[in-house]
Amino acid sequence: MGIIKQWLPYILAGISAGGQYALIAVGYTMVYGILRLINFAHGDIFMVAGLIMVYLSASMPLYVSIPAVVVLTVALGFAIERCAYKPLRQAPRMSVMISAIGVSYLLQNLAYYVTGGVPKQYPELPWITDTITILGASTKRVTVITPILTLLLVVGLVVLKRTKVGMAMRAASKDFETAQLMGIRINSVISFTFIIGSALAAVASFLYFSNYTTIAPSSGAMPGLKAFVAAVFGGIGSIPGAVIGAFIIGICENLLKGMKLTAFSDAFTFALLIVILVVKPTGLFGEKLTEKV
């Protein structure tokens, strides 16, 4: 019982972190599934959602600012896709990747300009940030909410795949050109994918910054990278794979913290990426892609 009480806080924190990484990782994996593009700006969209919440909550009640954050984050994701990625639809893949990196640095520098580089205090969300006790271990309620909400959203995405829009997304992910020839409006499908990914990033920002209450322009970099590793670990392009990979990474890094190896918790994530790429480049649930000539 003593061992359970000792390790339970780290396991709970790992499950919570895993759920937050999962919501970000799903955005990576959905965009990659259709465009074969790693949207390196996705972590910064998550960071911008946090900053929007900081500024909106200072001037309006939370019941207004929370949905407004989701709407504005979705609008940002949509604008990035239309301005930075759509004009490069027929360009070499490397050009699109460079554009994604450029958007990432643009968002970070705009955040530095707006905040003056000074970390901001994230507002306290009632009920979510309350402290609760589970089997003798104290934790925030967000720790319990995160995995439940993550799984519900993933189930929603699985249901979405059976709708007309979902089938169009699956067709586009299988064969981009053939989907266009079959009359699927590819631009609308891609925009819808970015909208879903950005909305999930906004939800992840509520959960993440309720735990880590200080937000800076660089706050999206590490969660974004870990979510990317989770997507690769699970098999980029696979939503269940991204979620499972995110929970594994979140739990393992927090167990390392429990072993007093905090300095190695981040290193573990990237060491895991190297191992996966060497042993199974397609990830746990990834499909082997064949390049068309």
PDB file of N, CA and C in Angstrom, residues 112-184:
ATOM      1  N   TYR A 112       6.280  37.030 -28.442  1.00  0.00           N
ATOM      2  CA  TYR A 112       7.296  37.817 -27.740  1.00  0.00           C
ATOM      3  C   TYR A 112       6.974  39.312 -27.827  1.00  0.00           C
ATOM      4  N   TYR A 113       6.508  39.736 -28.996  1.00  0.00           N
ATOM      5  CA  TYR A 113       6.183  41.153 -29.191  1.00  0.00           C
ATOM      6  C   TYR A 113       5.003  41.564 -28.308  1.00  0.00           C
ATOM      7  N   VAL A 114       3.981  40.726 -28.271  1.00  0.00           N
ATOM      8  CA  VAL A 114       2.762  41.053 -27.511  1.00  0.00           C
ATOM      9  C   VAL A 114       3.030  41.022 -26.011  1.00  0.00           C
ATOM     10  N   THR A 115       3.774  40.020 -25.558  1.00  0.00           N
ATOM     11  CA  THR A 115       3.994  39.852 -24.111  1.00  0.00           C
ATOM     12  C   THR A 115       5.236  40.580 -23.607  1.00  0.00           C
ATOM     13  N   GLY A 116       6.083  41.020 -24.525  1.00  0.00           N
ATOM     14  CA  GLY A 116       7.346  41.620 -24.107  1.00  0.00           C
ATOM     15  C   GLY A 116       8.328  40.586 -23.577  1.00  0.00           C
ATOM     16  N   GLY A 117       8.045  39.309 -23.862  1.00  0.00           N
ATOM     17  CA  GLY A 117       8.905  38.236 -23.387  1.00  0.00           C
ATOM     18  C   GLY A 117       8.713  37.897 -21.920  1.00  0.00           C
ATOM     19  N   VAL A 118       7.729  38.505 -21.287  1.00  0.00           N
ATOM     20  CA  VAL A 118       7.472  38.279 -19.859  1.00  0.00           C
ATOM     21  C   VAL A 118       6.445  37.149 -19.702  1.00  0.00           C
ATOM     22  N   PRO A 119       6.771  36.091 -18.955  1.00  0.00           N
ATOM     23  CA  PRO A 119       5.805  35.006 -18.734  1.00  0.00           C
ATOM     24  C   PRO A 119       4.511  35.523 -18.107  1.00  0.00           C
ATOM     25  N   LYS A 120       3.399  34.979 -18.542  1.00  0.00           N
ATOM     26  CA  LYS A 120       2.092  35.400 -18.041  1.00  0.00           C
ATOM     27  C   LYS A 120       1.487  34.317 -17.136  1.00  0.00           C
ATOM     28  N   GLN A 121       0.705  34.761 -16.179  1.00  0.00           N
ATOM     29  CA  GLN A 121       0.039  33.834 -15.266  1.00  0.00           C
ATOM     30  C   GLN A 121      -1.298  33.407 -15.862  1.00  0.00           C
ATOM     31  N   TYR A 122      -1.461  32.104 -16.044  1.00  0.00           N
ATOM     32  CA  TYR A 122      -2.712  31.594 -16.607  1.00  0.00           C
ATOM     33  C   TYR A 122      -3.823  31.714 -15.573  1.00  0.00           C
ATOM     34  N   PRO A 123      -5.016  32.095 -15.990  1.00  0.00           N
ATOM     35  CA  PRO A 123      -6.108  32.263 -15.013  1.00  0.00           C
ATOM     36  C   PRO A 123      -6.516  30.927 -14.389  1.00  0.00           C
ATOM     37  N   GLU A 124      -6.987  31.006 -13.182  1.00  0.00           N
ATOM     38  CA  GLU A 124      -7.443  29.795 -12.492  1.00  0.00           C
ATOM     39  C   GLU A 124      -8.865  29.467 -12.939  1.00  0.00           C
ATOM     40  N   LEU A 125      -9.049  28.249 -13.415  1.00  0.00           N
ATOM     41  CA  LEU A 125     -10.366  27.821 -13.886  1.00  0.00           C
ATOM     42  C   LEU A 125     -11.106  27.149 -12.729  1.00  0.00           C
ATOM     43  N   PRO A 126     -12.238  27.692 -12.325  1.00  0.00           N
ATOM     44  CA  PRO A 126     -12.981  27.122 -11.182  1.00  0.00           C
ATOM     45  C   PRO A 126     -13.320  25.650 -11.420  1.00  0.00           C
ATOM     46  N   TRP A 127     -13.347  24.899 -10.331  1.00  0.00           N
ATOM     47  CA  TRP A 127     -13.675  23.482 -10.301  1.00  0.00           C
ATOM     48  C   TRP A 127     -12.565  22.628 -10.902  1.00  0.00           C
ATOM     49  N   ILE A 128     -12.068  22.981 -12.090  1.00  0.00           N
ATOM     50  CA  ILE A 128     -11.025  22.182 -12.747  1.00  0.00           C
ATOM     51  C   ILE A 128      -9.745  22.146 -11.920  1.00  0.00           C
ATOM     52  N   THR A 129      -9.392  23.290 -11.344  1.00  0.00           N
ATOM     53  CA  THR A 129      -8.130  23.380 -10.602  1.00  0.00           C
ATOM     54  C   THR A 129      -8.285  23.071  -9.112  1.00  0.00           C
ATOM     55  N   ASP A 130      -9.467  22.667  -8.699  1.00  0.00           N
ATOM     56  CA  ASP A 130      -9.664  22.288  -7.293  1.00  0.00           C
ATOM     57  C   ASP A 130      -8.839  21.048  -6.957  1.00  0.00           C
ATOM     58  N   THR A 131      -8.386  20.968  -5.714  1.00  0.00           N
ATOM     59  CA  THR A 131      -7.595  19.818  -5.260  1.00  0.00           C
ATOM     60  C   THR A 131      -8.523  18.723  -4.747  1.00  0.00           C
ATOM     61  N   ILE A 132      -8.255  17.483  -5.188  1.00  0.00           N
ATOM     62  CA  ILE A 132      -9.032  16.327  -4.734  1.00  0.00           C
ATOM     63  C   ILE A 132      -8.063  15.262  -4.217  1.00  0.00           C
ATOM     64  N   THR A 133      -8.590  14.268  -3.524  1.00  0.00           N
ATOM     65  CA  THR A 133      -7.771  13.181  -2.984  1.00  0.00           C
ATOM     66  C   THR A 133      -8.214  11.851  -3.594  1.00  0.00           C
ATOM     67  N   ILE A 134      -7.250  11.111  -4.144  1.00  0.00           N
ATOM     68  CA  ILE A 134      -7.523   9.797  -4.739  1.00  0.00           C
ATOM     69  C   ILE A 134      -6.612   8.773  -4.063  1.00  0.00           C
ATOM     70  N   LEU A 135      -7.214   7.834  -3.324  1.00  0.00           N
ATOM     71  CA  LEU A 135      -6.461   6.793  -2.603  1.00  0.00           C
ATOM     72  C   LEU A 135      -5.338   7.391  -1.762  1.00  0.00           C
ATOM     73  N   GLY A 136      -5.634   8.517  -1.148  1.00  0.00           N
ATOM     74  CA  GLY A 136      -4.663   9.148  -0.273  1.00  0.00           C
ATOM     75  C   GLY A 136      -3.702  10.094  -0.959  1.00  0.00           C
ATOM     76  N   ALA A 137      -3.766  10.187  -2.288  1.00  0.00           N
ATOM     77  CA  ALA A 137      -2.873  11.084  -3.031  1.00  0.00           C
ATOM     78  C   ALA A 137      -3.629  12.342  -3.443  1.00  0.00           C
ATOM     79  N   SER A 138      -3.054  13.505  -3.166  1.00  0.00           N
ATOM     80  CA  SER A 138      -3.677  14.779  -3.529  1.00  0.00           C
ATOM     81  C   SER A 138      -3.295  15.167  -4.949  1.00  0.00           C
ATOM     82  N   THR A 139      -4.284  15.621  -5.699  1.00  0.00           N
ATOM     83  CA  THR A 139      -4.031  16.054  -7.076  1.00  0.00           C
ATOM     84  C   THR A 139      -5.126  17.031  -7.484  1.00  0.00           C
ATOM     85  N   LYS A 140      -4.916  17.729  -8.599  1.00  0.00           N
ATOM     86  CA  LYS A 140      -5.949  18.621  -9.113  1.00  0.00           C
ATOM     87  C   LYS A 140      -7.008  17.821  -9.860  1.00  0.00           C
ATOM     88  N   ARG A 141      -8.222  18.345  -9.867  1.00  0.00           N
ATOM     89  CA  ARG A 141      -9.307  17.658 -10.554  1.00  0.00           C
ATOM     90  C   ARG A 141      -9.031  17.522 -12.060  1.00  0.00           C
ATOM     91  N   VAL A 142      -8.247  18.436 -12.618  1.00  0.00           N
ATOM     92  CA  VAL A 142      -7.919  18.370 -14.040  1.00  0.00           C
ATOM     93  C   VAL A 142      -7.192  17.075 -14.377  1.00  0.00           C
ATOM     94  N   THR A 143      -6.487  16.500 -13.398  1.00  0.00           N
ATOM     95  CA  THR A 143      -5.773  15.240 -13.614  1.00  0.00           C
ATOM     96  C   THR A 143      -6.738  14.113 -13.956  1.00  0.00           C
ATOM     97  N   VAL A 144      -7.911  14.125 -13.340  1.00  0.00           N
ATOM     98  CA  VAL A 144      -8.923  13.097 -13.596  1.00  0.00           C
ATOM     99  C   VAL A 144      -9.723  13.431 -14.855  1.00  0.00           C
ATOM    100  N   ILE A 145     -10.000  14.711 -15.039  1.00  0.00           N
ATOM    101  CA  ILE A 145     -10.812  15.142 -16.179  1.00  0.00           C
ATOM    102  C   ILE A 145     -10.088  14.887 -17.499  1.00  0.00           C
ATOM    103  N   THR A 146      -8.774  15.124 -17.525  1.00  0.00           N
ATOM    104  CA  THR A 146      -8.022  15.080 -18.783  1.00  0.00           C
ATOM    105  C   THR A 146      -8.152  13.750 -19.521  1.00  0.00           C
ATOM    106  N   PRO A 147      -7.830  12.595 -18.907  1.00  0.00           N
ATOM    107  CA  PRO A 147      -7.940  11.340 -19.674  1.00  0.00           C
ATOM    108  C   PRO A 147      -9.357  11.025 -20.106  1.00  0.00           C
ATOM    109  N   ILE A 148     -10.336  11.361 -19.241  1.00  0.00           N
ATOM    110  CA  ILE A 148     -11.734  11.083 -19.589  1.00  0.00           C
ATOM    111  C   ILE A 148     -12.152  11.928 -20.800  1.00  0.00           C
ATOM    112  N   LEU A 149     -11.838  13.221 -20.746  1.00  0.00           N
ATOM    113  CA  LEU A 149     -12.196  14.119 -21.845  1.00  0.00           C
ATOM    114  C   LEU A 149     -11.461  13.731 -23.129  1.00  0.00           C
ATOM    115  N   THR A 150     -10.196  13.345 -22.988  1.00  0.00           N
ATOM    116  CA  THR A 150      -9.406  12.936 -24.152  1.00  0.00           C
ATOM    117  C   THR A 150     -10.035  11.728 -24.834  1.00  0.00           C
ATOM    118  N   LEU A 151     -10.399  10.721 -24.048  1.00  0.00           N
ATOM    119  CA  LEU A 151     -10.988   9.508 -24.617  1.00  0.00           C
ATOM    120  C   LEU A 151     -12.342   9.802 -25.261  1.00  0.00           C
ATOM    121  N   LEU A 152     -13.133  10.694 -24.640  1.00  0.00           N
ATOM    122  CA  LEU A 152     -14.431  11.056 -25.225  1.00  0.00           C
ATOM    123  C   LEU A 152     -14.244  11.757 -26.569  1.00  0.00           C
ATOM    124  N   LEU A 153     -13.267  12.655 -26.644  1.00  0.00           N
ATOM    125  CA  LEU A 153     -13.005  13.362 -27.901  1.00  0.00           C
ATOM    126  C   LEU A 153     -12.496  12.405 -28.971  1.00  0.00           C
ATOM    127  N   VAL A 154     -11.671  11.450 -28.580  1.00  0.00           N
ATOM    128  CA  VAL A 154     -11.169  10.463 -29.547  1.00  0.00           C
ATOM    129  C   VAL A 154     -12.307   9.583 -30.056  1.00  0.00           C
ATOM    130  N   VAL A 155     -13.197   9.189 -29.157  1.00  0.00           N
ATOM    131  CA  VAL A 155     -14.378   8.419 -29.583  1.00  0.00           C
ATOM    132  C   VAL A 155     -15.211   9.241 -30.566  1.00  0.00           C
ATOM    133  N   GLY A 156     -15.328  10.551 -30.280  1.00  0.00           N
ATOM    134  CA  GLY A 156     -16.038  11.436 -31.205  1.00  0.00           C
ATOM    135  C   GLY A 156     -15.393  11.467 -32.580  1.00  0.00           C
ATOM    136  N   LEU A 157     -14.068  11.455 -32.628  1.00  0.00           N
ATOM    137  CA  LEU A 157     -13.361  11.445 -33.916  1.00  0.00           C
ATOM    138  C   LEU A 157     -13.576  10.127 -34.648  1.00  0.00           C
ATOM    139  N   VAL A 158     -13.615   9.032 -33.886  1.00  0.00           N
ATOM    140  CA  VAL A 158     -13.868   7.724 -34.508  1.00  0.00           C
ATOM    141  C   VAL A 158     -15.270   7.696 -35.119  1.00  0.00           C
ATOM    142  N   VAL A 159     -16.240   8.269 -34.400  1.00  0.00           N
ATOM    143  CA  VAL A 159     -17.603   8.354 -34.937  1.00  0.00           C
ATOM    144  C   VAL A 159     -17.626   9.256 -36.170  1.00  0.00           C
ATOM    145  N   LEU A 160     -16.858  10.349 -36.116  1.00  0.00           N
ATOM    146  CA  LEU A 160     -16.788  11.284 -37.244  1.00  0.00           C
ATOM    147  C   LEU A 160     -16.297  10.586 -38.512  1.00  0.00           C
ATOM    148  N   LYS A 161     -15.405   9.614 -38.347  1.00  0.00           N
ATOM    149  CA  LYS A 161     -14.849   8.914 -39.508  1.00  0.00           C
ATOM    150  C   LYS A 161     -15.935   8.186 -40.298  1.00  0.00           C
ATOM    151  N   ARG A 162     -17.072   7.911 -39.669  1.00  0.00           N
ATOM    152  CA  ARG A 162     -18.159   7.186 -40.334  1.00  0.00           C
ATOM    153  C   ARG A 162     -19.144   8.122 -41.025  1.00  0.00           C
ATOM    154  N   THR A 163     -18.961   9.433 -40.831  1.00  0.00           N
ATOM    155  CA  THR A 163     -19.822  10.400 -41.498  1.00  0.00           C
ATOM    156  C   THR A 163     -19.311  10.684 -42.906  1.00  0.00           C
ATOM    157  N   LYS A 164     -20.076  11.477 -43.652  1.00  0.00           N
ATOM    158  CA  LYS A 164     -19.688  11.812 -45.023  1.00  0.00           C
ATOM    159  C   LYS A 164     -18.358  12.568 -45.050  1.00  0.00           C
ATOM    160  N   VAL A 165     -18.214  13.528 -44.125  1.00  0.00           N
ATOM    161  CA  VAL A 165     -16.960  14.292 -44.044  1.00  0.00           C
ATOM    162  C   VAL A 165     -15.812  13.380 -43.648  1.00  0.00           C
ATOM    163  N   GLY A 166     -16.083  12.477 -42.694  1.00  0.00           N
ATOM    164  CA  GLY A 166     -15.049  11.546 -42.254  1.00  0.00           C
ATOM    165  C   GLY A 166     -14.593  10.628 -43.369  1.00  0.00           C
ATOM    166  N   MET A 167     -15.541  10.137 -44.174  1.00  0.00           N
ATOM    167  CA  MET A 167     -15.175   9.269 -45.295  1.00  0.00           C
ATOM    168  C   MET A 167     -14.366  10.040 -46.335  1.00  0.00           C
ATOM    169  N   ALA A 168     -14.700  11.309 -46.516  1.00  0.00           N
ATOM    170  CA  ALA A 168     -13.921  12.141 -47.442  1.00  0.00           C
ATOM    171  C   ALA A 168     -12.491  12.314 -46.924  1.00  0.00           C
ATOM    172  N   MET A 169     -12.343  12.495 -45.622  1.00  0.00           N
ATOM    173  CA  MET A 169     -11.009  12.622 -45.025  1.00  0.00           C
ATOM    174  C   MET A 169     -10.217  11.332 -45.189  1.00  0.00           C
ATOM    175  N   ARG A 170     -10.873  10.199 -44.984  1.00  0.00           N
ATOM    176  CA  ARG A 170     -10.189   8.909 -45.138  1.00  0.00           C
ATOM    177  C   ARG A 170      -9.790   8.672 -46.580  1.00  0.00           C
ATOM    178  N   ALA A 171     -10.657   9.060 -47.511  1.00  0.00           N
ATOM    179  CA  ALA A 171     -10.334   8.894 -48.935  1.00  0.00           C
ATOM    180  C   ALA A 171      -9.138   9.762 -49.320  1.00  0.00           C
ATOM    181  N   ALA A 172      -9.128  11.000 -48.807  1.00  0.00           N
ATOM    182  CA  ALA A 172      -8.018  11.911 -49.107  1.00  0.00           C
ATOM    183  C   ALA A 172      -6.712  11.402 -48.520  1.00  0.00           C
ATOM    184  N   SER A 173      -6.788  10.770 -47.341  1.00  0.00           N
ATOM    185  CA  SER A 173      -5.569  10.262 -46.720  1.00  0.00           C
ATOM    186  C   SER A 173      -5.018   9.060 -47.465  1.00  0.00           C
ATOM    187  N   LYS A 174      -5.901   8.288 -48.103  1.00  0.00           N
ATOM    188  CA  LYS A 174      -5.444   7.114 -48.848  1.00  0.00           C
ATOM    189  C   LYS A 174      -4.829   7.500 -50.182  1.00  0.00           C
ATOM    190  N   ASP A 175      -5.512   8.383 -50.920  1.00  0.00           N
ATOM    191  CA  ASP A 175      -4.995   8.787 -52.239  1.00  0.00           C
ATOM    192  C   ASP A 175      -5.529  10.180 -52.562  1.00  0.00           C
ATOM    193  N   PHE A 176      -4.662  11.155 -52.384  1.00  0.00           N
ATOM    194  CA  PHE A 176      -5.016  12.562 -52.534  1.00  0.00           C
ATOM    195  C   PHE A 176      -5.578  12.850 -53.921  1.00  0.00           C
ATOM    196  N   GLU A 177      -4.836  12.430 -54.955  1.00  0.00           N
ATOM    197  CA  GLU A 177      -5.214  12.753 -56.339  1.00  0.00           C
ATOM    198  C   GLU A 177      -6.508  12.053 -56.748  1.00  0.00           C
ATOM    199  N   THR A 178      -6.637  10.773 -56.408  1.00  0.00           N
ATOM    200  CA  THR A 178      -7.846  10.027 -56.775  1.00  0.00           C
ATOM    201  C   THR A 178      -9.074  10.611 -56.091  1.00  0.00           C
ATOM    202  N   ALA A 179      -8.916  11.041 -54.831  1.00  0.00           N
ATOM    203  CA  ALA A 179     -10.037  11.663 -54.113  1.00  0.00           C
ATOM    204  C   ALA A 179     -10.513  12.909 -54.842  1.00  0.00           C
ATOM    205  N   GLN A 180      -9.581  13.692 -55.367  1.00  0.00           N
ATOM    206  CA  GLN A 180      -9.958  14.876 -56.146  1.00  0.00           C
ATOM    207  C   GLN A 180     -10.725  14.486 -57.396  1.00  0.00           C
ATOM    208  N   LEU A 181     -10.257  13.455 -58.081  1.00  0.00           N
ATOM    209  CA  LEU A 181     -10.917  13.003 -59.320  1.00  0.00           C
ATOM    210  C   LEU A 181     -12.326  12.472 -59.040  1.00  0.00           C
ATOM    211  N   MET A 182     -12.539  11.962 -57.826  1.00  0.00           N
ATOM    212  CA  MET A 182     -13.852  11.427 -57.464  1.00  0.00           C
ATOM    213  C   MET A 182     -14.819  12.517 -57.008  1.00  0.00           C
ATOM    214  N   GLY A 183     -14.385  13.764 -57.065  1.00  0.00           N
ATOM    215  CA  GLY A 183     -15.269  14.870 -56.756  1.00  0.00           C
ATOM    216  C   GLY A 183     -15.222  15.361 -55.320  1.00  0.00           C
ATOM    217  N   ILE A 184     -14.287  14.844 -54.531  1.00  0.00           N
ATOM    218  CA  ILE A 184     -14.158  15.306 -53.147  1.00  0.00           C
ATOM    219  C   ILE A 184     -13.507  16.676 -53.129  1.00  0.00           C
TER     220      ILE A 184
END
